[in-house]
Short mmCIF file of N, CA and C in Angstrom, two decimals:
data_model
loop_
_atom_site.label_atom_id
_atom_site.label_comp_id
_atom_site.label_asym_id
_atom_site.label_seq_id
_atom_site.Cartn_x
_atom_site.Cartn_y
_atom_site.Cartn_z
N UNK A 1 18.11 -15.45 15.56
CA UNK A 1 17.06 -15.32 14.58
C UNK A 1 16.30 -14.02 14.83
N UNK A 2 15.66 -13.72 13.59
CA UNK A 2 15.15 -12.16 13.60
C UNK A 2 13.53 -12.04 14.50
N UNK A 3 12.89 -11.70 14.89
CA UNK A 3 11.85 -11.52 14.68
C UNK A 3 10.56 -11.36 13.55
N UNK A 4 9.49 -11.56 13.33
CA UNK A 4 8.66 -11.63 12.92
C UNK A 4 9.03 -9.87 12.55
N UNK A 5 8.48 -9.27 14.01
CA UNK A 5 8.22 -7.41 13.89
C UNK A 5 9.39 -7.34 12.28
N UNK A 6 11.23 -7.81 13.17
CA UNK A 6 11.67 -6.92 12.69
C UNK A 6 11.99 -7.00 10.98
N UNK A 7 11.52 -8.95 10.92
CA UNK A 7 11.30 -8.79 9.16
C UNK A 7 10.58 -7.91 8.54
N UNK A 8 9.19 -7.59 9.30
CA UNK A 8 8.01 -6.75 8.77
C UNK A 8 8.44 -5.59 8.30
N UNK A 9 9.53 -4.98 9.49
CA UNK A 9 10.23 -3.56 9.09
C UNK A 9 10.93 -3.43 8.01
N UNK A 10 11.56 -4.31 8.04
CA UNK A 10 12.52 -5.09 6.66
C UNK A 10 11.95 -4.75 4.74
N UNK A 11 10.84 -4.92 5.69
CA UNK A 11 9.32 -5.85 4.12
C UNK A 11 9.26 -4.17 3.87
N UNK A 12 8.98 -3.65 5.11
CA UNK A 12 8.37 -2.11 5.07
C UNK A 12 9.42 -1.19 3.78
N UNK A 13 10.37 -1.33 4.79
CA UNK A 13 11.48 -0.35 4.36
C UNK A 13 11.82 -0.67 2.80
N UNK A 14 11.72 -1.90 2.17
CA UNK A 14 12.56 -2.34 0.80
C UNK A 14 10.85 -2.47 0.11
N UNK A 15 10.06 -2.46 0.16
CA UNK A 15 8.86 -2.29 -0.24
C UNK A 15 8.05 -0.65 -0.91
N UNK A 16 8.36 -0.31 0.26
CA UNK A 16 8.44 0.93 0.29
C UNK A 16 9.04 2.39 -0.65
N UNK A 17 10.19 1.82 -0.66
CA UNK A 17 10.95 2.58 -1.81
C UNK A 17 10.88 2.38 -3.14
N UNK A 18 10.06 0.71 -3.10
CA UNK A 18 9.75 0.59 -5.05
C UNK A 18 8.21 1.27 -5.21
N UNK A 19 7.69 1.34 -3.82
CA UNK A 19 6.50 1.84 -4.27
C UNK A 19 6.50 3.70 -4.45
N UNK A 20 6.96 4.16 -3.49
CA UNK A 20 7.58 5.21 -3.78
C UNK A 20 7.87 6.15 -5.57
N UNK A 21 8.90 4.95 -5.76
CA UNK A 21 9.08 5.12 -7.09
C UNK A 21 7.95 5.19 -8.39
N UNK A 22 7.28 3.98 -7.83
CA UNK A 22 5.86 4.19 -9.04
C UNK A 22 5.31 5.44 -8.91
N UNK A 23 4.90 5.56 -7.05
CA UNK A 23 4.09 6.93 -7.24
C UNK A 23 4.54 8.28 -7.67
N UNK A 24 6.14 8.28 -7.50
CA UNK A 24 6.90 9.72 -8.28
C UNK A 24 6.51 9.99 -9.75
N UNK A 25 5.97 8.75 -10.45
CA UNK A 25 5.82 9.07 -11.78
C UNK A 25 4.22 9.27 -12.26
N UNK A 26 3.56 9.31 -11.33
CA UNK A 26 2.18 9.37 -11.42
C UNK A 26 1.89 10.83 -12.25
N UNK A 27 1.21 10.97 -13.48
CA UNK A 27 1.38 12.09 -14.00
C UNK A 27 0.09 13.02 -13.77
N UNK A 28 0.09 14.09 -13.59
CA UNK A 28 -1.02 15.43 -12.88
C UNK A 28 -2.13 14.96 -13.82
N UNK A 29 -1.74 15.14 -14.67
CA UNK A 29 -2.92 15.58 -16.25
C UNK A 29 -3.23 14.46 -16.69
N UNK A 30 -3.35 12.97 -15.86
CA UNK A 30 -3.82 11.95 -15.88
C UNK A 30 -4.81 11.45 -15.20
N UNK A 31 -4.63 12.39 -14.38
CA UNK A 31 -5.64 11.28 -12.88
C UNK A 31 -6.81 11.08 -13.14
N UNK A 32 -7.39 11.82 -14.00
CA UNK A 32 -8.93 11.18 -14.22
C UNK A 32 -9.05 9.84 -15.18
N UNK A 33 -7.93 9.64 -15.69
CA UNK A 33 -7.83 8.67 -16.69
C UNK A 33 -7.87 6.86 -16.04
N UNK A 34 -9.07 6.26 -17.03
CA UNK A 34 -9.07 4.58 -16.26
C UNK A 34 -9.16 3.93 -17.56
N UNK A 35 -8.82 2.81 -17.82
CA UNK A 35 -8.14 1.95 -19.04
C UNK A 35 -9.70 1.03 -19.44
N UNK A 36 -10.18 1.36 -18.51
CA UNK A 36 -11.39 0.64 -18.49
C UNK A 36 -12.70 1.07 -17.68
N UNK A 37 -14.14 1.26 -17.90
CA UNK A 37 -15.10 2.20 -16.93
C UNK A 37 -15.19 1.30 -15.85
N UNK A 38 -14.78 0.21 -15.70
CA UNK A 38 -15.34 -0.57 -14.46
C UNK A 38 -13.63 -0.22 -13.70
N UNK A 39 -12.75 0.04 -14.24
CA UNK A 39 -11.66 0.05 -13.52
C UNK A 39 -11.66 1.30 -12.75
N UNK A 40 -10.77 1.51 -11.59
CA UNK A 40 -10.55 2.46 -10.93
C UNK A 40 -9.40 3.77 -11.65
N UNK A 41 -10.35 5.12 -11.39
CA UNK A 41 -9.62 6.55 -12.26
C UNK A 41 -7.47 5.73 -12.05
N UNK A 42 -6.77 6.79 -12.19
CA UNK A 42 -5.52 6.70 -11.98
C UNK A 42 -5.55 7.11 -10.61
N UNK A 43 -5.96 8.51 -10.30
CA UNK A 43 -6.11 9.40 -9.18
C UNK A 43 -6.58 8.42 -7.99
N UNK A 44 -7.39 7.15 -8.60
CA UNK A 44 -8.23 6.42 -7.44
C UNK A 44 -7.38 5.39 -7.05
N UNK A 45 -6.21 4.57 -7.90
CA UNK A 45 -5.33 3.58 -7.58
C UNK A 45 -4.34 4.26 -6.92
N UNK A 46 -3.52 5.57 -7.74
CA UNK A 46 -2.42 5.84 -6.75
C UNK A 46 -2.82 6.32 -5.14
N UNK A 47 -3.65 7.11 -5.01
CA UNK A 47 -4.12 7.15 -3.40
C UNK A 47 -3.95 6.04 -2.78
N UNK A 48 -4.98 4.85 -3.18
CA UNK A 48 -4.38 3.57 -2.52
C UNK A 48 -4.02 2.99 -2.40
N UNK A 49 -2.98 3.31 -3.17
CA UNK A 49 -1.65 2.25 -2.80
C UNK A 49 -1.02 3.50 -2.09
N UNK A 50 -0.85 4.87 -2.12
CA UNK A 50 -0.16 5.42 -0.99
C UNK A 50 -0.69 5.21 0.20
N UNK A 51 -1.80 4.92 0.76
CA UNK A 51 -2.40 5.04 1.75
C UNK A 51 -2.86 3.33 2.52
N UNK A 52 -2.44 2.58 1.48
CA UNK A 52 -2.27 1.35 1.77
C UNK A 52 -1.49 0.88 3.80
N UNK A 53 -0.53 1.79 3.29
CA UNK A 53 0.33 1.16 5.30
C UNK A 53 -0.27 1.41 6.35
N UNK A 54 -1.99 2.42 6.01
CA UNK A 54 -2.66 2.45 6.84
C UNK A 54 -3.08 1.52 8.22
N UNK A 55 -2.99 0.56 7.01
CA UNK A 55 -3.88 -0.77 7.27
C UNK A 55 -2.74 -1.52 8.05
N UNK A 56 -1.20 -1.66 7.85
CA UNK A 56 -0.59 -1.65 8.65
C UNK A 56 -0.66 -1.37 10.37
N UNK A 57 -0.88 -0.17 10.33
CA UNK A 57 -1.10 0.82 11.46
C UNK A 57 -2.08 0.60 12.30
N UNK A 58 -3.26 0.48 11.98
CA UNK A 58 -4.93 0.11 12.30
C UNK A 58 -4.59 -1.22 12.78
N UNK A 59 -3.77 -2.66 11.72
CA UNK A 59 -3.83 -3.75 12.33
C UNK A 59 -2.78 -3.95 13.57
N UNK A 60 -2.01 -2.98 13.89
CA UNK A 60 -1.35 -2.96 15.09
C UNK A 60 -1.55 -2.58 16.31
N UNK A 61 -2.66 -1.23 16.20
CA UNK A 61 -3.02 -0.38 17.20
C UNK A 61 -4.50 -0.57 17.69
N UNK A 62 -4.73 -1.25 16.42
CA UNK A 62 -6.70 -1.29 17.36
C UNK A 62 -7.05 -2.51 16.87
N UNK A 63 -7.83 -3.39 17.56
CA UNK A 63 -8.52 -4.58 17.50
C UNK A 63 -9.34 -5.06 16.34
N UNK A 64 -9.91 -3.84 15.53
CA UNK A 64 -10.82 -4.15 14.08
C UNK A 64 -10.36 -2.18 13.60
N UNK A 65 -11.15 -2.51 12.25
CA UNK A 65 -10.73 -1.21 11.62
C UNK A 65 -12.79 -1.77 11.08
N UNK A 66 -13.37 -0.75 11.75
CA UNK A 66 -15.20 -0.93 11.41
C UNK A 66 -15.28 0.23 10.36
N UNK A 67 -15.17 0.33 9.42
CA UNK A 67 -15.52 1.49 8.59
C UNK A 67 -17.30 1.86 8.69
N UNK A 68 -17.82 1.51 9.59
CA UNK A 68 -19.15 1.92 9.89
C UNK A 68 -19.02 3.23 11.03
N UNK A 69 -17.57 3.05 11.92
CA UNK A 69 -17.36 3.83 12.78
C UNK A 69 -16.47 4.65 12.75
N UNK A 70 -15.24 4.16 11.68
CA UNK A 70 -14.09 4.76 11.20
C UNK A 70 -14.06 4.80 9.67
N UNK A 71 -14.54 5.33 8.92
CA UNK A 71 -14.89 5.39 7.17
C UNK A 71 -13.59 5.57 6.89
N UNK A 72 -13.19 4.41 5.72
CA UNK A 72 -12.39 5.28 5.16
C UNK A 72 -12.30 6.14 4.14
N UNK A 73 -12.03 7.10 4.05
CA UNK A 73 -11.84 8.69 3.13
C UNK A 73 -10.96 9.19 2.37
N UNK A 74 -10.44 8.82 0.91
CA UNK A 74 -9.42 8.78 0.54
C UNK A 74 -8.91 9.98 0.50
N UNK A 75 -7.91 10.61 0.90
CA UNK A 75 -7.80 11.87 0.44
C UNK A 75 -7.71 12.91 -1.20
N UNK A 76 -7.90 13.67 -1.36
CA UNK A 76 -7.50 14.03 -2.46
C UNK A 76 -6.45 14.64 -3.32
N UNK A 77 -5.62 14.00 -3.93
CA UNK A 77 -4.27 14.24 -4.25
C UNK A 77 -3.90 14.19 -5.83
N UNK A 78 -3.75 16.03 -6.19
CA UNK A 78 -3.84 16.52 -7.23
C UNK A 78 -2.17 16.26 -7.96
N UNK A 79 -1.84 15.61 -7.33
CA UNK A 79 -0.01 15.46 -7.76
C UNK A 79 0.86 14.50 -7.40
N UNK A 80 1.63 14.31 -8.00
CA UNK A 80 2.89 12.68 -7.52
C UNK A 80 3.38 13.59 -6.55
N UNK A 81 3.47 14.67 -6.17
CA UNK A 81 3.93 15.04 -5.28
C UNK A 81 3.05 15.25 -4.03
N UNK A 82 2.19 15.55 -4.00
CA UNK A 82 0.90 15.68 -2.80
C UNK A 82 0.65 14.44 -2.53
N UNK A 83 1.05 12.75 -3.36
CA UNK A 83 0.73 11.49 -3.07
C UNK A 83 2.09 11.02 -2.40
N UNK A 84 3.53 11.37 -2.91
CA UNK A 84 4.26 11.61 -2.12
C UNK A 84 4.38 11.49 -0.49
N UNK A 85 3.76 13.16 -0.20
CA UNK A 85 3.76 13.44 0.65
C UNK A 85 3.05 12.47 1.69
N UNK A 86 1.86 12.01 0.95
CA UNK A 86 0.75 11.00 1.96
C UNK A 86 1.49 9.76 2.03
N UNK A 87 2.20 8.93 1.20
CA UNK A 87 2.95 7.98 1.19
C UNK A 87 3.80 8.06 2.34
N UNK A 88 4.65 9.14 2.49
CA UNK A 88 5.40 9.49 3.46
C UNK A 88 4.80 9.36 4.73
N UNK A 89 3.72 10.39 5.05
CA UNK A 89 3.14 10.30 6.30
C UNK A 89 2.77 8.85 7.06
N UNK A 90 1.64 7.99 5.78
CA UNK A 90 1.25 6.42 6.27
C UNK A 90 2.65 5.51 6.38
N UNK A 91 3.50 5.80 5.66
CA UNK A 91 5.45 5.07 5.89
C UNK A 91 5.49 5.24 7.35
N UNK A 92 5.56 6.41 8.16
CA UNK A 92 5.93 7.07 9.13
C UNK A 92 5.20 5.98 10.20
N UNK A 93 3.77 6.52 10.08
CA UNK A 93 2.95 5.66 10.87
C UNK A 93 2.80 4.05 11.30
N UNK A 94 3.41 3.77 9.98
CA UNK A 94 3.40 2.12 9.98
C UNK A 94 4.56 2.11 10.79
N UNK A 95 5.69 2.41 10.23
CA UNK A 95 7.67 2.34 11.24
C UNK A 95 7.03 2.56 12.07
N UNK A 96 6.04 3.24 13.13
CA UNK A 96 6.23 3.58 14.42
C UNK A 96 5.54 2.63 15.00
N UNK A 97 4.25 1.99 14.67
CA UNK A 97 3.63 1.15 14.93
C UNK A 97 3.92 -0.01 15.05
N UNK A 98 5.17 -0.38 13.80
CA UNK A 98 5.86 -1.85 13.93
C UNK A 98 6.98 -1.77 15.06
N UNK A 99 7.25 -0.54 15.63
CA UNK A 99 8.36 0.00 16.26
C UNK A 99 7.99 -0.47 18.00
N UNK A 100 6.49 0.22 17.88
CA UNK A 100 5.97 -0.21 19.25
C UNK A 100 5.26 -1.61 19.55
N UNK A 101 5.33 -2.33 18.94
CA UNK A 101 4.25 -3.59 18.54
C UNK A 101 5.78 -4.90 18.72
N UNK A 102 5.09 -6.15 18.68
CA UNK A 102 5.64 -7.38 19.57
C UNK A 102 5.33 -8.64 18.91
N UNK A 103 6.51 -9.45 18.77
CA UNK A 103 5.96 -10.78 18.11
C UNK A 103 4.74 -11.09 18.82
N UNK A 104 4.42 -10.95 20.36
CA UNK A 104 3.61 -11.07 21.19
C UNK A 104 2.21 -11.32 20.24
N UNK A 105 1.91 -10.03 20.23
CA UNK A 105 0.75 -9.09 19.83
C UNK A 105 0.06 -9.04 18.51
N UNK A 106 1.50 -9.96 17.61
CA UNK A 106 1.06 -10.65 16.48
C UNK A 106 -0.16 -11.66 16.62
N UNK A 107 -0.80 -12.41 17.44
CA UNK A 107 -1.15 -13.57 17.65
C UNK A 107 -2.72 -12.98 17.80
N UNK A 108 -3.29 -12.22 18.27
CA UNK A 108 -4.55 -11.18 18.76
C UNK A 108 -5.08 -11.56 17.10
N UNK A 109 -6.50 -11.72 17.49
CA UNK A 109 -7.46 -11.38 16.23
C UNK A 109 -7.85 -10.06 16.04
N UNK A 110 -7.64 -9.75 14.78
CA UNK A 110 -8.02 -8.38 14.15
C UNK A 110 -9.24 -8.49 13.31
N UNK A 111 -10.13 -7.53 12.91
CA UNK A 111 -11.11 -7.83 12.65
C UNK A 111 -11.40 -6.35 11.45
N UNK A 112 -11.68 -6.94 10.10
CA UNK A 112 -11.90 -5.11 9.37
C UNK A 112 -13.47 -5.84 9.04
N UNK A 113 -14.39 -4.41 9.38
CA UNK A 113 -15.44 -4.77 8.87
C UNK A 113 -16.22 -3.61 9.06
N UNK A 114 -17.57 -3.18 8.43
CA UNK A 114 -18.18 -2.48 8.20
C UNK A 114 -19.47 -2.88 9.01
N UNK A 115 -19.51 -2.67 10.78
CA UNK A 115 -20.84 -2.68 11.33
C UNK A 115 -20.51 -4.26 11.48
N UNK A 116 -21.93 -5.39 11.19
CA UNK A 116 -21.77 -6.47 10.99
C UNK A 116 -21.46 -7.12 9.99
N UNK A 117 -21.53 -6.37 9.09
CA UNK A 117 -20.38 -6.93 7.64
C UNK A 117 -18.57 -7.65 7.96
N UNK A 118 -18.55 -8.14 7.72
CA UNK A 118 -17.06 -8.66 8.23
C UNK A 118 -16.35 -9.22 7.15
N UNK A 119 -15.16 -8.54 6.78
CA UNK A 119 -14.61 -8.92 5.40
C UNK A 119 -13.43 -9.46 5.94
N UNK A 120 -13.40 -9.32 6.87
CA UNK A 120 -11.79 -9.90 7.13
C UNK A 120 -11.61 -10.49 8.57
N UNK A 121 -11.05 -11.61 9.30
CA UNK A 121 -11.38 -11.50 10.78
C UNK A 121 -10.19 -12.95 10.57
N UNK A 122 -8.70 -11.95 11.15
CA UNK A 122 -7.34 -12.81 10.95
C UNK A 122 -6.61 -12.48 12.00
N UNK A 123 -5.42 -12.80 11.92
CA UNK A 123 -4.62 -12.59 13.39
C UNK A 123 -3.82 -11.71 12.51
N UNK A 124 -3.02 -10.22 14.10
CA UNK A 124 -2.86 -9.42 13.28
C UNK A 124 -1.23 -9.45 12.10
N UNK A 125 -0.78 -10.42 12.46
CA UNK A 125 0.24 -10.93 11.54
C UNK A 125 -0.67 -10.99 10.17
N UNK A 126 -1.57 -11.90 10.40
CA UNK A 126 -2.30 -12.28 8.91
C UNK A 126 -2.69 -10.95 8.28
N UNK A 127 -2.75 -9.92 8.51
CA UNK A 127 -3.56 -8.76 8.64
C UNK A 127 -2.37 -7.92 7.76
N UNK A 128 -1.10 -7.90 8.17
CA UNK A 128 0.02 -7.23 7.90
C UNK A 128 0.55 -7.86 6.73
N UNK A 129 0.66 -8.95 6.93
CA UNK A 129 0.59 -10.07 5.59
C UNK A 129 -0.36 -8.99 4.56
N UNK A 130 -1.06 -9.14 5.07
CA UNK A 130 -2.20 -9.13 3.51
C UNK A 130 -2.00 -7.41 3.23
N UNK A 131 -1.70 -6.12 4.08
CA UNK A 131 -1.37 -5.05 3.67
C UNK A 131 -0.27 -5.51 2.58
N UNK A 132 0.62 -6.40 2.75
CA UNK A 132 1.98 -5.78 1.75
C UNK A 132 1.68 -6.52 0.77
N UNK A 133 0.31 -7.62 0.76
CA UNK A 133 0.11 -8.40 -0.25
C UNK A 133 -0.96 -7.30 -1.30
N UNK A 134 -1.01 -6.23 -0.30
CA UNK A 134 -2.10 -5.37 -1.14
C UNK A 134 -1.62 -4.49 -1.77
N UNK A 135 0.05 -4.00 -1.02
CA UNK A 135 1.01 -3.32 -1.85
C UNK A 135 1.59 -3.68 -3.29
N UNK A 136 1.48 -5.29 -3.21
CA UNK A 136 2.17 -5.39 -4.21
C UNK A 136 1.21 -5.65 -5.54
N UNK A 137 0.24 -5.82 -4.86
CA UNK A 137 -0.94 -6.29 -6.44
C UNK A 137 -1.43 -4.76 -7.21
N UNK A 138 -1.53 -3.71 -5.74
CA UNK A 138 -1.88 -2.30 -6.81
C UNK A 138 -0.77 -1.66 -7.35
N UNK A 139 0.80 -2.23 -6.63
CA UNK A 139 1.83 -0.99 -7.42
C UNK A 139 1.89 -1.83 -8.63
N UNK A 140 1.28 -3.18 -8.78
CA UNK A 140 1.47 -3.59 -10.35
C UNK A 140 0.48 -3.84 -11.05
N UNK A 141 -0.86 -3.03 -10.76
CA UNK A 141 -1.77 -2.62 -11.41
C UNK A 141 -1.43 -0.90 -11.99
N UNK A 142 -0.90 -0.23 -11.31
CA UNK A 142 -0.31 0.73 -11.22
C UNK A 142 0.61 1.26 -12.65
N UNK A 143 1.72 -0.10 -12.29
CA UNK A 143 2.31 0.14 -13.91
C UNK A 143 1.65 -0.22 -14.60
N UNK A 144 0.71 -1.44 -14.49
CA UNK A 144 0.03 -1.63 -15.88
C UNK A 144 -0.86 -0.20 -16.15
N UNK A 145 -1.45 0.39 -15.53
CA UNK A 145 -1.88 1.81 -16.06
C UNK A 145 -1.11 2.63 -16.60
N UNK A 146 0.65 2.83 -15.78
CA UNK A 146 1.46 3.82 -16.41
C UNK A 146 1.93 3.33 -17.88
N UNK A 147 2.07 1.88 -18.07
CA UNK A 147 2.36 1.33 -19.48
C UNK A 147 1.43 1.59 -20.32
N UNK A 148 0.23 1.97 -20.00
CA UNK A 148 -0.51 1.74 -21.18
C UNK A 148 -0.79 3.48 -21.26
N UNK A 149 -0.25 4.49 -20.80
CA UNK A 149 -0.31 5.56 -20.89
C UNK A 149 0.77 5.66 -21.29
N UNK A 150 1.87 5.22 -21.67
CA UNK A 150 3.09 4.66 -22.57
C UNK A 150 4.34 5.88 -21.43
N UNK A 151 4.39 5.80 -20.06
CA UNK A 151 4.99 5.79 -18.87
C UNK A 151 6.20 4.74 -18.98
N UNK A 152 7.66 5.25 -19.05
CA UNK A 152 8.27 3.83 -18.72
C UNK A 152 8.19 3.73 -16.89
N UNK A 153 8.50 2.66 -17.02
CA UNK A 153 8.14 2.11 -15.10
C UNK A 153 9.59 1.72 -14.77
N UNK A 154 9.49 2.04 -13.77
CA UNK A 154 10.56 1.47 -12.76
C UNK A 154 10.48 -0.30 -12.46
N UNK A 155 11.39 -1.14 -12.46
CA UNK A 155 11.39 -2.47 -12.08
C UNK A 155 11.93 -2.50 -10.91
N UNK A 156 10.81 -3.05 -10.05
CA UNK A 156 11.13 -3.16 -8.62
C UNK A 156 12.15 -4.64 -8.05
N UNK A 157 11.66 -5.35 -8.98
CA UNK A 157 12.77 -6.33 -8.62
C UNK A 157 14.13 -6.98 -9.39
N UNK A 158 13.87 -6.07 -10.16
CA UNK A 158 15.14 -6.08 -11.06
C UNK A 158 14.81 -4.66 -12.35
N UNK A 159 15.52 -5.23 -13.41
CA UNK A 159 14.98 -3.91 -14.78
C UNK A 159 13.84 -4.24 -15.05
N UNK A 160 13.18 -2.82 -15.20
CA UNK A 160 12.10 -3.18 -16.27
C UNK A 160 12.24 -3.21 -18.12
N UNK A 161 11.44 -3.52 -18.27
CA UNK A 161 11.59 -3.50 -20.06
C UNK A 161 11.86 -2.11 -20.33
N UNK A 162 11.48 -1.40 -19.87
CA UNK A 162 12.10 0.47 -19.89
C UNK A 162 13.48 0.34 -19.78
N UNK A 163 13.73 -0.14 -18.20
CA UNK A 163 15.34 -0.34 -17.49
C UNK A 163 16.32 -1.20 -18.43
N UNK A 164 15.84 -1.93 -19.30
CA UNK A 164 16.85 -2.76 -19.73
C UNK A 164 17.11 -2.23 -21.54
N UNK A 165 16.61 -1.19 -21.99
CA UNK A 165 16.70 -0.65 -23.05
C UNK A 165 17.89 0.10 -22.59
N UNK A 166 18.20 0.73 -21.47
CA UNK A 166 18.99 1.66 -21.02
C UNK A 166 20.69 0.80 -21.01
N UNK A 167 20.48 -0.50 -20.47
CA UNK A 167 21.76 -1.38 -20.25
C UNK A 167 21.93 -1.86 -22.18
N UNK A 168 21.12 -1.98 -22.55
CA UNK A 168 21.71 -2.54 -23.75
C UNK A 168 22.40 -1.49 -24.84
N UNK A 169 22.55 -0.30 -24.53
CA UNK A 169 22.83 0.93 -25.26
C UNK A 169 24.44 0.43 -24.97
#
């Protein structure tokens, strides 16, 4: 039987590449664009979902992630290609982290919180859990932005309604 780690890598790697895909289509001359004023710009969802495996990384290597002591700072990324690139880098970080890390070490409480604010306080399995559970709710908030900017999308788990216009030709 597999490990815990090495499903995670598993989750990483085939996760990874559908998200990938959304962010290749992220268009320049959009990013200020939000479907709604309470919703987040375009520019503000694709960052975080590239920067999402962070949280990966943080729940492997350090005990809490305190954004009172460690802020997080989204970067700024003028292109599917400059988001790309950051996708790539946090990919990197997470593989290495799940690389060095232990069903063991799964079991440790992790803690994200801001000072004494505490939004989260799980074991760091639960923690990794909830990164890819965070992957998957913004890359499909994601298309719902690229659909309604009339974007066809990639279907990550099979065709999308784009993908399947293509098979019925």
């Amino acid at each position: 039987m597999i490990s815990f780690i090495e499903t995670f890598q598993r989750e990483l790697a085939d996760e990874s590449k559908e998200t990938r895909r959304m962010l290749a289509i992220v268009p320049a001359d959009k990013m200020d664009w939000q479907p709604h004023p309470k919703s987040m710009t375009l520019k503000a969802l694709a960052t975080h979902l590239a920067e999402i495996p962070i949280m990966i990384t943080v729940a492997l290597e350090q005990d809490k992630w305190d954004f009172a002591e460690e802020p997080y700072n989204p970067y700024d990324f003028p292109t599917a290609e400059a988001l790309l690139a950051r996708f790539d880098e946090c990919i990197e970080k997470a593989e290495n982290a799940l690389a060095h890390a232990s069903d063991d070490n799964l079991r440790d409480n992790w803690k994200l919180c801001s000072g004494e604010q505490v939004f989260m306080e799980v074991e760091r399995w639960e923690a990794v859990r909830h990164a890819f559970g965070q992957n998957a709710h913004h890359r499909a908030q994601l298309g719902v932005f690229l659909r309604l900017l009339d974007i066809p999308i990639p279907g990550p788990y099979g065709p999308s309604a784009d993908e399947m216009a293509l098979y019925e030709m």
